Amino acid sequence: MTQLPTSTEKKLGLVIDLDTCVGCHACVISCKGWNTENYGAPLSDTDAYGADPSGTFLNRIHSYEITQENAPAQLVHFPKSCLHCEDAPCVTVCPTGASYKRVEDGIVLVNESDCIGCGLCAWACPYGAREMDALEGVMKKCTLCVDRIYNNNLPEEDRVPACVRTCPAKARHFGDLGDPESDVSRLVAERGGMDLMPEQGTKPVNKYLPPRPKQDEAQEFDILAPYLEPVADTPSGFLGWLDKALEHIPGSGPRFPDPDARQKSGKL
Amino acid sequence: MHPAPSVIIFTVFSGLGFGMLVFLGLGLPPVTGWTAFFFYLAAYAMAVGGLMASAFHLGNPQRALKAFTQWRTSWLSREAWVSVAALAVMGIHAFAAVFFGAILAPIGWLGAGLSVFAVYCTSMIYAQLKTVPRWNTWLTPLHLITLSFGGGAALMGHTSLAGLLIVLAAALQVAHWQVGDRALARSGTTLASATGLGNRGRVTAFEPPHTGSNYLLKEMVYTVGRGHAAKLRLIALALGYGIPGVLLLLPIPGVWPSLIAVPSHIIGILAARWLFFAQAEHVVGLYYGKRAA
């Protein structure tokens, strides 16, 4: 049913920490692996080893540069997958009812046996979270690893989405964002978690934690820095003698050539 | 958006077919017998042919009947229902007119209303999408319905009415282009809002997630050269609106003006519809740094 539930019992989703993501793409691979071997049609690749490889992925990592007037540029790795929106426009446009949002946990899913592959849901999603599988002709999207998180056959620590389980930097967190006391909700509150494209009115469940400011602390970034300063600018003793001796060897110019002096002497 | 031929053919010809059915339903002119047969044949060929073409872009067309289930929320599902209802009701009207020489006026009015509603549903599939600011305007349904009336009138031989409607459609077309060219900037969706990083400085796409292409880029990040688009707009304006508008409005006797105006109109509208898709900027392109932020 493509009518969105007015409320869901839980709001399961991800909190993605842009401060700690190192852009290793491990979550992309674990996502592709799990979702190719488990729920629904496998995520196909076309021309995988040819000149124009292309494939279906449910999770992709962009990288953005932030440039400022008086501060160093910053690189932010940006994982993007389905945000399991409360007001999911992809669900309401679906003509067949294949797309739906679950009342019990808010996960947005596609029932592949009902999907006609019209692609309208992918058009309706502002985030590019849905991709049509080229071989199956059905829409694929993040399932929040619905076949892991409730799976009693897995050890308890594995009952989280594959991307969360695999992230070596612990940049991805999974939990109930509808419960203000949950770890993920507290993370969002503490770190100022944000919505992507809030003006689109989709009310995403997934939140992003902004990178912490780094420029302000740049001066005292390394506590060892003062001990690693060069101790002497002008060498003395044996090093001083060696320095002068080397300068006298023909062809070796002064260590810090003065462009004006060079012009005056007429030498290059 | 990717200008798929199936969707271009679908929107152009179903619009023309339903436009004809509107006039046939209203009894303008009240045709019966063989005349009616050929008019209805043309209208059904275009409306049904267009709808069949739309099935070609489905990944799993064998399940197309399931598209009738979600009319409560989905414009695509509503379109399926309304198109079939319009074709069925007008089928009764056509049957009576062709075989019994009878004009069932109330059935015709109902069929005409449903035919307009079918074109409206088609246009709303595009106009509803907030993700494509160029389409997300009331001008989209207004323009497509006016075009359907204009083309339908031209095909039914209402030359002066068709000429007026095509001139009106031309004005709406230019307005749609003008408003559309600024729509993405006005929507407020930028790379800054897409990443939530805008308050930290200028955000630029540094590295895409993949070296090759993917479904999103092929389907939603289609780009047309500015010069190329400007030329096509001129072609669309001249062939789709200018030439047919002038030919249909001038008091030239005979069927020759219509015989030139109608094909010219169809070719021009096909070019305009190609642009309607090709120039439509989906906001997901922002994530790939493909749209001016």
Coordinates of C-alpha atoms in Angstrom, one line a residue:
Chain A
M1 CA 0.0 0.0 0.0
T2 CA 1.5 3.3 -1.1
Q3 CA -0.3 5.4 1.5
L4 CA 2.3 6.4 4.0
P5 CA 1.6 5.4 7.6
T6 CA 0.7 8.4 9.8
S7 CA 3.3 7.2 12.3
T8 CA 5.5 4.2 12.8
E9 CA 6.2 2.3 16.0
K10 CA 9.9 2.7 15.6
K11 CA 12.0 4.9 13.3
L12 CA 15.0 2.6 12.5
G13 CA 17.7 4.3 10.6
L14 CA 21.4 5.3 10.4
V15 CA 23.4 8.1 11.8
I16 CA 26.4 8.8 9.6
D17 CA 29.4 10.6 11.1
L18 CA 31.0 12.8 8.4
D19 CA 33.7 13.6 10.9
T20 CA 35.0 10.0 11.2
C21 CA 34.2 8.6 7.7
V22 CA 37.6 8.0 6.1
G23 CA 36.1 7.3 2.6
C24 CA 37.4 3.7 2.4
H25 CA 34.2 2.4 0.6
A26 CA 34.2 -0.8 2.8
C27 CA 30.5 -0.2 3.5
V28 CA 29.8 -0.1 -0.3
I29 CA 31.4 -3.5 -0.7
S30 CA 29.8 -5.1 2.3
C31 CA 26.5 -3.8 1.2
K32 CA 26.9 -5.1 -2.3
G33 CA 28.0 -8.4 -0.9
W34 CA 25.2 -8.9 1.6
N35 CA 22.5 -7.7 -0.8
T36 CA 23.7 -9.7 -3.7
E37 CA 23.6 -12.9 -1.7
N38 CA 20.5 -12.4 0.3
Y39 CA 17.1 -10.6 0.1
G40 CA 15.7 -10.1 -3.4
A41 CA 17.3 -10.1 -6.8
P42 CA 21.1 -9.9 -6.8
L43 CA 22.7 -6.5 -7.5
S44 CA 23.9 -7.0 -11.0
D45 CA 26.9 -5.6 -12.8
T46 CA 27.1 -5.1 -16.5
D47 CA 30.3 -5.1 -18.5
A48 CA 32.1 -5.5 -15.2
Y49 CA 35.6 -6.1 -16.7
G50 CA 35.0 -4.2 -19.9
A51 CA 35.4 -0.7 -21.1
D52 CA 32.1 0.7 -19.6
P53 CA 31.5 -1.1 -16.3
S54 CA 28.2 -0.2 -14.5
G55 CA 26.4 -1.8 -11.6
T56 CA 23.7 -1.6 -9.0
F57 CA 24.7 -0.3 -5.6
L58 CA 22.6 0.6 -2.6
N59 CA 25.2 2.7 -0.9
R60 CA 27.7 5.1 -2.5
I61 CA 30.4 7.3 -1.1
H62 CA 30.9 10.8 -2.6
S63 CA 33.7 13.1 -1.5
Y64 CA 33.3 16.9 -1.3
E65 CA 35.7 19.7 -0.7
I66 CA 34.8 22.7 1.5
T67 CA 36.8 25.8 0.7
Q68 CA 36.8 28.8 3.0
E69 CA 38.3 32.3 2.7
N70 CA 40.9 32.1 5.5
A71 CA 41.1 28.5 6.4
P72 CA 42.6 25.4 4.8
A73 CA 40.3 23.4 2.5
Q74 CA 38.6 20.4 4.0
L75 CA 37.7 17.1 2.4
V76 CA 34.5 15.4 3.5
H77 CA 33.7 11.8 2.6
F78 CA 30.0 11.5 2.2
P79 CA 28.2 8.1 2.3
K80 CA 24.8 8.1 0.8
S81 CA 22.1 5.5 0.9
C82 CA 18.3 5.5 1.5
L83 CA 17.3 7.8 4.3
H84 CA 14.0 5.9 5.0
C85 CA 12.1 9.2 4.9
E86 CA 9.0 9.7 7.0
D87 CA 7.4 11.5 4.1
A88 CA 8.9 9.2 1.4
P89 CA 7.9 10.6 -2.0
C90 CA 9.1 7.4 -3.6
V91 CA 6.4 5.4 -1.9
T92 CA 3.4 7.5 -2.8
V93 CA 4.2 7.7 -6.6
C94 CA 4.4 3.9 -6.9
P95 CA 1.5 2.7 -9.1
T96 CA 1.6 -1.0 -8.0
G97 CA 2.1 -0.9 -4.3
A98 CA 5.5 -2.5 -4.6
S99 CA 7.1 0.4 -2.6
Y100 CA 5.9 0.6 1.0
K101 CA 6.9 2.0 4.4
R102 CA 6.6 -0.5 7.2
V103 CA 4.4 0.5 10.1
E104 CA 6.4 -1.5 12.7
D105 CA 9.9 0.1 12.1
G106 CA 9.6 2.7 9.3
I107 CA 11.8 0.8 6.9
V108 CA 11.1 1.7 3.2
L109 CA 11.1 -1.5 1.1
V110 CA 10.3 -2.7 -2.4
N111 CA 8.4 -5.9 -2.9
E112 CA 10.2 -7.0 -6.0
S113 CA 7.5 -9.4 -7.2
D114 CA 5.1 -6.4 -7.6
C115 CA 7.6 -4.0 -9.1
I116 CA 7.0 -3.2 -12.8
G117 CA 10.2 -1.3 -13.2
C118 CA 8.6 2.0 -14.3
G119 CA 11.3 4.0 -12.5
L120 CA 9.0 6.7 -11.2
C121 CA 10.1 6.1 -7.6
A122 CA 13.7 6.8 -8.5
W123 CA 12.6 10.0 -10.2
A124 CA 10.7 11.0 -7.0
C125 CA 13.7 10.4 -4.7
P126 CA 15.9 13.5 -4.4
Y127 CA 18.8 11.6 -3.0
G128 CA 19.5 9.0 -5.7
A129 CA 18.8 6.2 -3.2
R130 CA 17.0 4.0 -5.7
E131 CA 18.6 2.3 -8.6
M132 CA 16.9 0.1 -11.3
D133 CA 18.7 -3.2 -11.7
A134 CA 19.7 -3.5 -15.3
L135 CA 19.2 -7.2 -15.5
E136 CA 16.2 -7.8 -13.3
G137 CA 14.3 -4.7 -14.3
V138 CA 13.2 -4.1 -10.7
M139 CA 14.0 -1.2 -8.4
K140 CA 16.7 -1.9 -5.8
K141 CA 17.2 0.1 -2.6
C142 CA 18.6 -0.1 0.9
T143 CA 16.6 -2.5 3.0
L144 CA 18.4 -1.4 6.2
C145 CA 19.4 -5.1 6.1
V146 CA 16.0 -6.1 7.2
D147 CA 17.2 -9.7 6.8
R148 CA 20.1 -9.2 9.3
I149 CA 18.6 -7.0 12.0
Y150 CA 15.9 -9.4 13.0
N151 CA 17.8 -12.6 12.1
N152 CA 18.1 -14.8 15.1
N153 CA 20.4 -17.2 13.2
L154 CA 23.1 -14.5 13.3
P155 CA 25.2 -13.8 16.4
E156 CA 23.8 -10.7 18.2
E157 CA 26.7 -8.4 17.2
D158 CA 25.9 -9.1 13.5
R159 CA 22.2 -8.0 13.8
V160 CA 23.0 -4.6 12.4
P161 CA 23.1 -3.4 8.8
A162 CA 26.2 -4.8 6.9
C163 CA 27.5 -1.3 6.3
V164 CA 27.4 -0.5 10.1
R165 CA 29.0 -3.9 11.0
T166 CA 31.9 -3.4 8.6
C167 CA 32.8 0.3 9.0
P168 CA 36.4 0.3 10.4
A169 CA 36.1 3.9 11.5
K170 CA 32.7 3.4 13.3
A171 CA 31.3 6.2 11.2
R172 CA 27.9 4.5 10.8
H173 CA 25.5 4.0 13.7
F174 CA 22.2 2.1 13.6
G175 CA 19.3 2.4 16.0
D176 CA 15.8 3.7 16.7
L177 CA 15.7 7.4 15.9
G178 CA 12.1 7.6 17.2
D179 CA 13.3 6.9 20.7
P180 CA 14.9 10.1 22.2
E181 CA 16.8 8.0 24.7
S182 CA 18.5 5.7 22.1
D183 CA 22.2 6.0 21.5
V184 CA 21.7 7.2 18.0
S185 CA 19.2 9.9 19.1
R186 CA 21.6 11.1 21.8
L187 CA 24.4 11.2 19.2
V188 CA 22.2 13.4 17.0
A189 CA 21.3 15.7 19.8
E190 CA 25.0 16.1 21.0
R191 CA 26.5 16.5 17.6
G192 CA 23.8 18.6 15.9
G193 CA 22.7 15.9 13.4
M194 CA 21.2 17.2 10.3
D195 CA 18.8 16.4 7.5
L196 CA 19.8 16.3 3.8
M197 CA 17.8 18.6 1.5
P198 CA 15.3 19.6 4.3
E199 CA 13.5 21.9 1.8
Q200 CA 12.4 18.9 -0.2
G201 CA 10.1 18.1 2.7
T202 CA 10.9 14.4 2.9
K203 CA 11.6 14.3 6.6
P204 CA 14.5 11.8 6.4
V205 CA 15.0 9.4 9.3
N206 CA 18.7 9.0 8.7
K207 CA 20.8 11.9 10.1
Y208 CA 24.3 13.1 9.3
L209 CA 26.7 14.4 11.9
P210 CA 28.7 17.4 10.6
P211 CA 32.5 17.3 10.6
R212 CA 33.9 18.9 13.8
P213 CA 35.7 22.2 13.2
K214 CA 39.4 21.5 12.8
Q215 CA 40.9 24.9 11.7
D216 CA 40.6 26.5 15.2
E217 CA 42.7 23.8 16.8
A218 CA 45.3 23.7 14.0
Q219 CA 47.9 25.6 16.0
E220 CA 47.9 23.2 19.0
F221 CA 47.0 20.2 16.9
D222 CA 50.1 18.2 17.8
I223 CA 51.3 18.4 21.4
L224 CA 54.7 17.1 20.3
A225 CA 55.2 19.9 17.7
P226 CA 57.2 22.2 20.0
Y227 CA 59.8 19.4 20.7
L228 CA 60.2 18.7 17.0
E229 CA 61.2 22.3 16.1
P230 CA 64.7 22.6 14.4
V231 CA 67.1 23.4 17.3
A232 CA 69.7 25.4 15.3
D233 CA 69.3 27.6 12.2
T234 CA 73.0 28.2 11.5
P235 CA 75.1 25.1 11.9
S236 CA 78.3 25.3 13.9
G237 CA 81.2 23.0 14.7
F238 CA 81.8 20.1 12.3
L239 CA 78.4 20.6 10.5
G240 CA 79.3 24.3 10.1
W241 CA 82.7 23.5 8.6
L242 CA 81.1 20.9 6.3
D243 CA 78.4 23.4 5.2
K244 CA 81.1 26.0 4.3
A245 CA 83.3 23.4 2.6
L246 CA 80.5 22.2 0.4
E247 CA 79.7 25.7 -0.6
H248 CA 83.2 26.1 -2.0
I249 CA 82.9 23.1 -4.3
P250 CA 82.4 24.5 -7.8
G251 CA 78.8 24.3 -9.1
S252 CA 77.2 24.2 -5.6
G253 CA 75.6 27.6 -5.2
P254 CA 74.8 29.2 -1.8
R255 CA 72.3 27.2 0.2
F256 CA 69.6 29.9 0.1
P257 CA 70.3 31.6 -3.2
D258 CA 69.5 35.3 -3.3
P259 CA 67.8 36.1 -6.7
D260 CA 69.1 39.7 -6.6
A261 CA 72.7 38.7 -6.0
R262 CA 72.4 36.1 -8.8
Q263 CA 71.3 38.8 -11.3
K264 CA 74.1 41.1 -10.3
S265 CA 76.8 38.5 -10.8
G266 CA 75.4 37.6 -14.2
K267 CA 75.5 33.9 -13.3
L268 CA 72.6 31.5 -13.4
Chain B
M1 CA 16.2 13.4 -17.5
H2 CA 16.9 10.8 -20.1
P3 CA 14.8 11.6 -23.1
A4 CA 13.6 8.0 -23.8
P5 CA 11.8 7.7 -27.1
S6 CA 9.1 5.5 -25.6
V7 CA 8.1 8.3 -23.2
I8 CA 8.3 11.0 -25.8
I9 CA 6.1 9.1 -28.2
F10 CA 3.7 8.2 -25.3
T11 CA 3.1 11.7 -24.1
V12 CA 2.9 13.3 -27.6
F13 CA 0.5 10.8 -29.2
S14 CA -1.7 10.0 -26.2
G15 CA -2.1 13.7 -25.9
L16 CA -3.2 14.0 -29.5
G17 CA -5.4 11.0 -29.4
F18 CA -7.2 12.1 -26.2
G19 CA -7.5 15.6 -27.7
M20 CA -9.4 14.1 -30.7
L21 CA -11.6 12.1 -28.3
V22 CA -12.5 15.3 -26.5
F23 CA -13.9 16.8 -29.7
L24 CA -15.5 13.6 -30.8
G25 CA -17.2 13.2 -27.4
L26 CA -18.5 16.8 -27.5
G27 CA -19.9 16.1 -31.0
L28 CA -17.7 18.7 -32.7
P29 CA -18.4 17.7 -35.4
P30 CA -21.2 15.1 -34.8
V31 CA -19.8 12.4 -37.1
T32 CA -21.4 9.0 -37.8
G33 CA -20.9 6.0 -40.1
W34 CA -17.6 5.7 -42.0
T35 CA -16.5 9.2 -41.3
A36 CA -16.8 8.5 -37.6
F37 CA -15.0 5.2 -38.1
F38 CA -11.9 6.8 -39.5
F39 CA -11.9 9.6 -36.9
Y40 CA -12.2 7.1 -34.1
L41 CA -9.6 4.8 -35.7
A42 CA -7.1 7.7 -35.8
A43 CA -7.9 8.8 -32.2
Y44 CA -7.6 5.3 -30.8
A45 CA -4.5 4.5 -32.8
M46 CA -2.7 7.5 -31.2
A47 CA -4.1 7.1 -27.7
V48 CA -3.7 3.4 -27.4
G49 CA -0.4 3.4 -29.4
G50 CA 0.9 6.0 -27.0
L51 CA -0.1 4.0 -24.0
M52 CA 1.5 0.9 -25.5
A53 CA 4.7 2.8 -26.1
S54 CA 4.8 3.7 -22.4
A55 CA 4.9 0.0 -21.5
F56 CA 8.2 -0.3 -23.4
H57 CA 10.1 1.5 -20.8
L58 CA 8.9 -0.8 -18.0
G59 CA 11.4 -3.2 -16.6
N60 CA 8.7 -5.9 -16.1
P61 CA 5.8 -5.1 -18.4
Q62 CA 4.2 -8.5 -17.7
R63 CA 3.1 -7.1 -14.4
A64 CA 1.6 -3.9 -15.8
L65 CA -1.9 -4.7 -14.6
K66 CA -0.7 -4.2 -11.0
A67 CA -0.4 -0.5 -11.9
F68 CA -4.2 -0.2 -11.4
T69 CA -4.0 -0.8 -7.6
Q70 CA -2.6 2.4 -6.1
W71 CA -4.9 5.1 -7.5
R72 CA -5.3 6.6 -4.0
T73 CA -1.8 8.1 -4.0
S74 CA -0.2 7.5 -7.4
W75 CA -0.8 9.7 -10.5
L76 CA 0.6 6.9 -12.7
S77 CA -2.0 4.5 -11.3
R78 CA -4.8 7.2 -11.7
E79 CA -3.6 7.7 -15.3
A80 CA -4.0 4.0 -16.0
W81 CA -7.6 4.0 -14.6
V82 CA -8.7 7.2 -16.3
S83 CA -7.2 6.3 -19.7
V84 CA -8.9 3.0 -19.7
A85 CA -12.2 4.6 -18.5
A86 CA -12.0 7.3 -21.2
L87 CA -11.2 4.7 -23.9
A88 CA -14.1 2.4 -22.7
V89 CA -16.7 5.2 -22.5
M90 CA -15.7 6.7 -25.8
G91 CA -15.7 3.1 -27.2
I92 CA -19.5 2.9 -26.5
H93 CA -19.9 6.4 -28.0
A94 CA -17.9 5.3 -31.1
F95 CA -19.9 2.0 -31.5
A96 CA -23.2 3.8 -31.4
A97 CA -22.0 6.5 -33.9
V98 CA -20.3 4.1 -36.4
F99 CA -22.8 1.3 -36.4
F100 CA -26.1 2.9 -35.5
G101 CA -25.6 6.5 -36.6
A102 CA -26.6 7.5 -33.1
I103 CA -24.9 10.3 -31.1
L104 CA -25.2 9.4 -27.4
A105 CA -24.6 12.9 -26.1
P106 CA -24.3 12.3 -22.3
I107 CA -21.9 9.4 -22.9
G108 CA -19.9 11.6 -25.2
W109 CA -19.7 14.4 -22.6
L110 CA -18.5 11.9 -20.0
G111 CA -16.0 10.5 -22.4
A112 CA -14.7 14.0 -23.3
G113 CA -14.3 14.8 -19.6
L114 CA -12.5 11.6 -18.9
S115 CA -10.2 12.2 -21.9
V116 CA -9.2 15.7 -20.5
F117 CA -8.7 14.1 -17.1
A118 CA -6.4 11.4 -18.7
V119 CA -4.2 14.1 -20.2
Y120 CA -4.2 15.9 -16.8
C121 CA -3.1 12.7 -15.0
T122 CA -0.2 12.2 -17.5
S123 CA 0.9 15.7 -17.0
M124 CA 0.7 15.3 -13.2
I125 CA 3.1 12.4 -13.3
Y126 CA 5.8 15.0 -14.2
A127 CA 4.4 18.1 -12.5
Q128 CA 4.2 16.3 -9.1
L129 CA 7.9 15.8 -8.9
K130 CA 9.6 18.2 -6.5
T131 CA 12.9 16.6 -7.5
V132 CA 12.6 18.1 -11.0
P133 CA 11.9 21.8 -10.4
R134 CA 11.5 22.5 -14.1
W135 CA 8.4 20.3 -14.2
N136 CA 7.1 21.1 -10.7
T137 CA 4.7 23.9 -11.8
W138 CA 1.0 24.3 -12.7
L139 CA 2.3 25.4 -16.2
T140 CA 3.1 21.8 -17.0
P141 CA -0.5 20.4 -16.9
L142 CA -1.9 23.7 -18.4
H143 CA 0.5 23.5 -21.3
L144 CA 0.0 19.8 -22.0
I145 CA -3.8 20.1 -21.9
T146 CA -3.8 23.1 -24.2
L147 CA -1.5 21.3 -26.6
S148 CA -3.8 18.3 -26.5
F149 CA -6.8 20.5 -27.3
G150 CA -4.9 22.3 -30.1
G151 CA -3.6 19.1 -31.7
G152 CA -7.0 17.5 -31.4
A153 CA -8.8 20.4 -32.9
A154 CA -6.3 20.5 -35.8
L155 CA -6.8 16.7 -36.4
M156 CA -10.6 17.2 -36.3
G157 CA -10.4 20.0 -38.9
H158 CA -11.4 22.9 -36.6
T159 CA -8.8 25.1 -38.3
S160 CA -9.3 28.5 -36.7
L161 CA -9.9 27.1 -33.2
A162 CA -6.8 24.9 -33.6
G163 CA -4.8 27.9 -34.8
L164 CA -5.9 29.9 -31.7
L165 CA -5.2 27.0 -29.3
I166 CA -1.8 26.4 -30.9
V167 CA -0.9 30.1 -30.5
L168 CA -2.0 29.9 -26.8
A169 CA 0.1 26.7 -26.4
A170 CA 3.1 28.6 -27.9
A171 CA 2.7 31.3 -25.2
L172 CA 2.5 28.6 -22.5
Q173 CA 5.5 26.8 -24.0
V174 CA 7.7 30.0 -23.9
A175 CA 6.5 30.6 -20.4
H176 CA 7.4 27.0 -19.4
W177 CA 10.9 27.5 -20.8
Q178 CA 11.4 30.9 -19.2
V179 CA 10.1 29.7 -15.7
G180 CA 11.9 26.4 -16.2
D181 CA 15.3 27.9 -16.9
R182 CA 15.2 29.5 -13.4
A183 CA 13.4 26.7 -11.6
L184 CA 16.3 24.8 -10.2
A185 CA 17.9 28.0 -8.8
R186 CA 14.6 29.1 -7.3
S187 CA 13.9 25.7 -5.7
G188 CA 16.5 26.4 -3.1
T189 CA 18.0 22.9 -3.5
T190 CA 21.8 23.3 -3.9
L191 CA 24.9 21.2 -3.2
A192 CA 25.0 23.1 0.0
S193 CA 21.6 21.9 1.2
A194 CA 22.1 18.5 -0.4
T195 CA 25.2 17.9 1.8
G196 CA 24.2 20.0 4.7
L197 CA 27.7 21.4 4.6
G198 CA 26.8 24.8 3.1
N199 CA 27.4 26.8 6.3
R200 CA 31.0 25.8 6.5
G201 CA 32.2 27.3 3.2
R202 CA 31.9 26.6 -0.5
V203 CA 31.1 23.0 -1.2
T204 CA 32.3 21.4 -4.4
A205 CA 32.2 17.8 -5.6
F206 CA 35.7 16.5 -5.2
E207 CA 35.5 12.9 -6.2
P208 CA 32.5 10.9 -7.5
P209 CA 31.6 7.6 -5.9
H210 CA 32.4 5.6 -9.0
T211 CA 34.7 5.9 -12.0
G212 CA 32.1 4.7 -14.6
S213 CA 28.5 5.7 -15.1
N214 CA 25.5 4.3 -13.3
Y215 CA 21.7 4.2 -13.5
L216 CA 21.3 7.6 -11.8
L217 CA 23.6 9.4 -14.2
K218 CA 22.1 7.8 -17.3
E219 CA 18.5 8.3 -16.2
M220 CA 18.6 11.6 -14.3
V221 CA 21.7 13.5 -15.1
Y222 CA 21.3 13.9 -18.8
T223 CA 22.8 17.1 -20.1
V224 CA 22.2 19.0 -23.3
G225 CA 24.6 21.7 -24.7
R226 CA 23.2 25.2 -24.3
G227 CA 23.6 26.0 -28.0
H228 CA 22.1 22.7 -29.1
A229 CA 19.1 23.4 -26.8
A230 CA 18.6 26.9 -28.2
K231 CA 18.5 25.6 -31.7
L232 CA 16.1 22.9 -30.9
R233 CA 13.8 25.4 -29.1
L234 CA 13.7 27.5 -32.3
I235 CA 12.9 24.4 -34.4
A236 CA 10.2 23.4 -32.0
L237 CA 8.7 26.9 -32.0
A238 CA 8.7 27.2 -35.8
L239 CA 7.5 23.7 -36.7
G240 CA 5.3 23.0 -33.6
Y241 CA 3.6 26.3 -33.2
G242 CA 4.6 29.0 -35.8
I243 CA 4.0 27.3 -39.1
P244 CA 0.8 25.4 -38.0
G245 CA -0.5 28.5 -36.2
V246 CA -0.2 30.7 -39.3
L247 CA -1.5 28.1 -41.7
L248 CA -4.5 27.3 -39.6
L249 CA -5.4 30.9 -38.9
L250 CA -5.0 32.2 -42.5
P251 CA -8.3 31.9 -44.5
I252 CA -6.8 29.5 -47.0
P253 CA -9.5 27.3 -48.7
G254 CA -9.2 23.5 -48.9
V255 CA -7.4 20.8 -46.8
W256 CA -3.9 21.8 -47.8
P257 CA -3.1 24.0 -44.9
S258 CA -4.1 21.2 -42.5
L259 CA -2.1 18.6 -44.4
I260 CA 1.0 20.7 -43.8
A261 CA 0.1 22.1 -40.4
V262 CA -0.6 18.8 -38.7
P263 CA 2.7 16.9 -39.6
S264 CA 4.6 20.1 -38.9
H265 CA 2.9 20.4 -35.5
I266 CA 3.6 16.8 -34.6
I267 CA 7.3 17.0 -35.5
G268 CA 7.7 20.3 -33.7
I269 CA 6.0 18.9 -30.5
L270 CA 8.2 15.8 -30.7
A271 CA 11.3 18.1 -30.6
A272 CA 9.8 20.2 -27.8
R273 CA 9.0 17.0 -25.8
W274 CA 12.6 15.8 -26.3
L275 CA 13.7 19.0 -24.7
F276 CA 11.1 18.7 -21.9
F277 CA 12.9 15.6 -20.8
A278 CA 16.5 16.3 -21.8
Q279 CA 16.6 19.8 -20.2
A280 CA 14.9 18.7 -17.0
E281 CA 17.4 18.9 -14.1
H282 CA 16.9 16.3 -11.4
V283 CA 18.3 17.5 -8.1
V284 CA 20.3 14.3 -7.6
G285 CA 22.7 15.7 -10.2
L286 CA 23.8 18.1 -7.5
Y287 CA 25.4 15.3 -5.6
Y288 CA 27.5 14.6 -8.7
G289 CA 28.5 18.2 -9.1
K290 CA 26.7 18.2 -12.5
R291 CA 24.5 21.1 -11.9
A292 CA 25.5 24.7 -11.3
A293 CA 25.2 25.1 -7.5

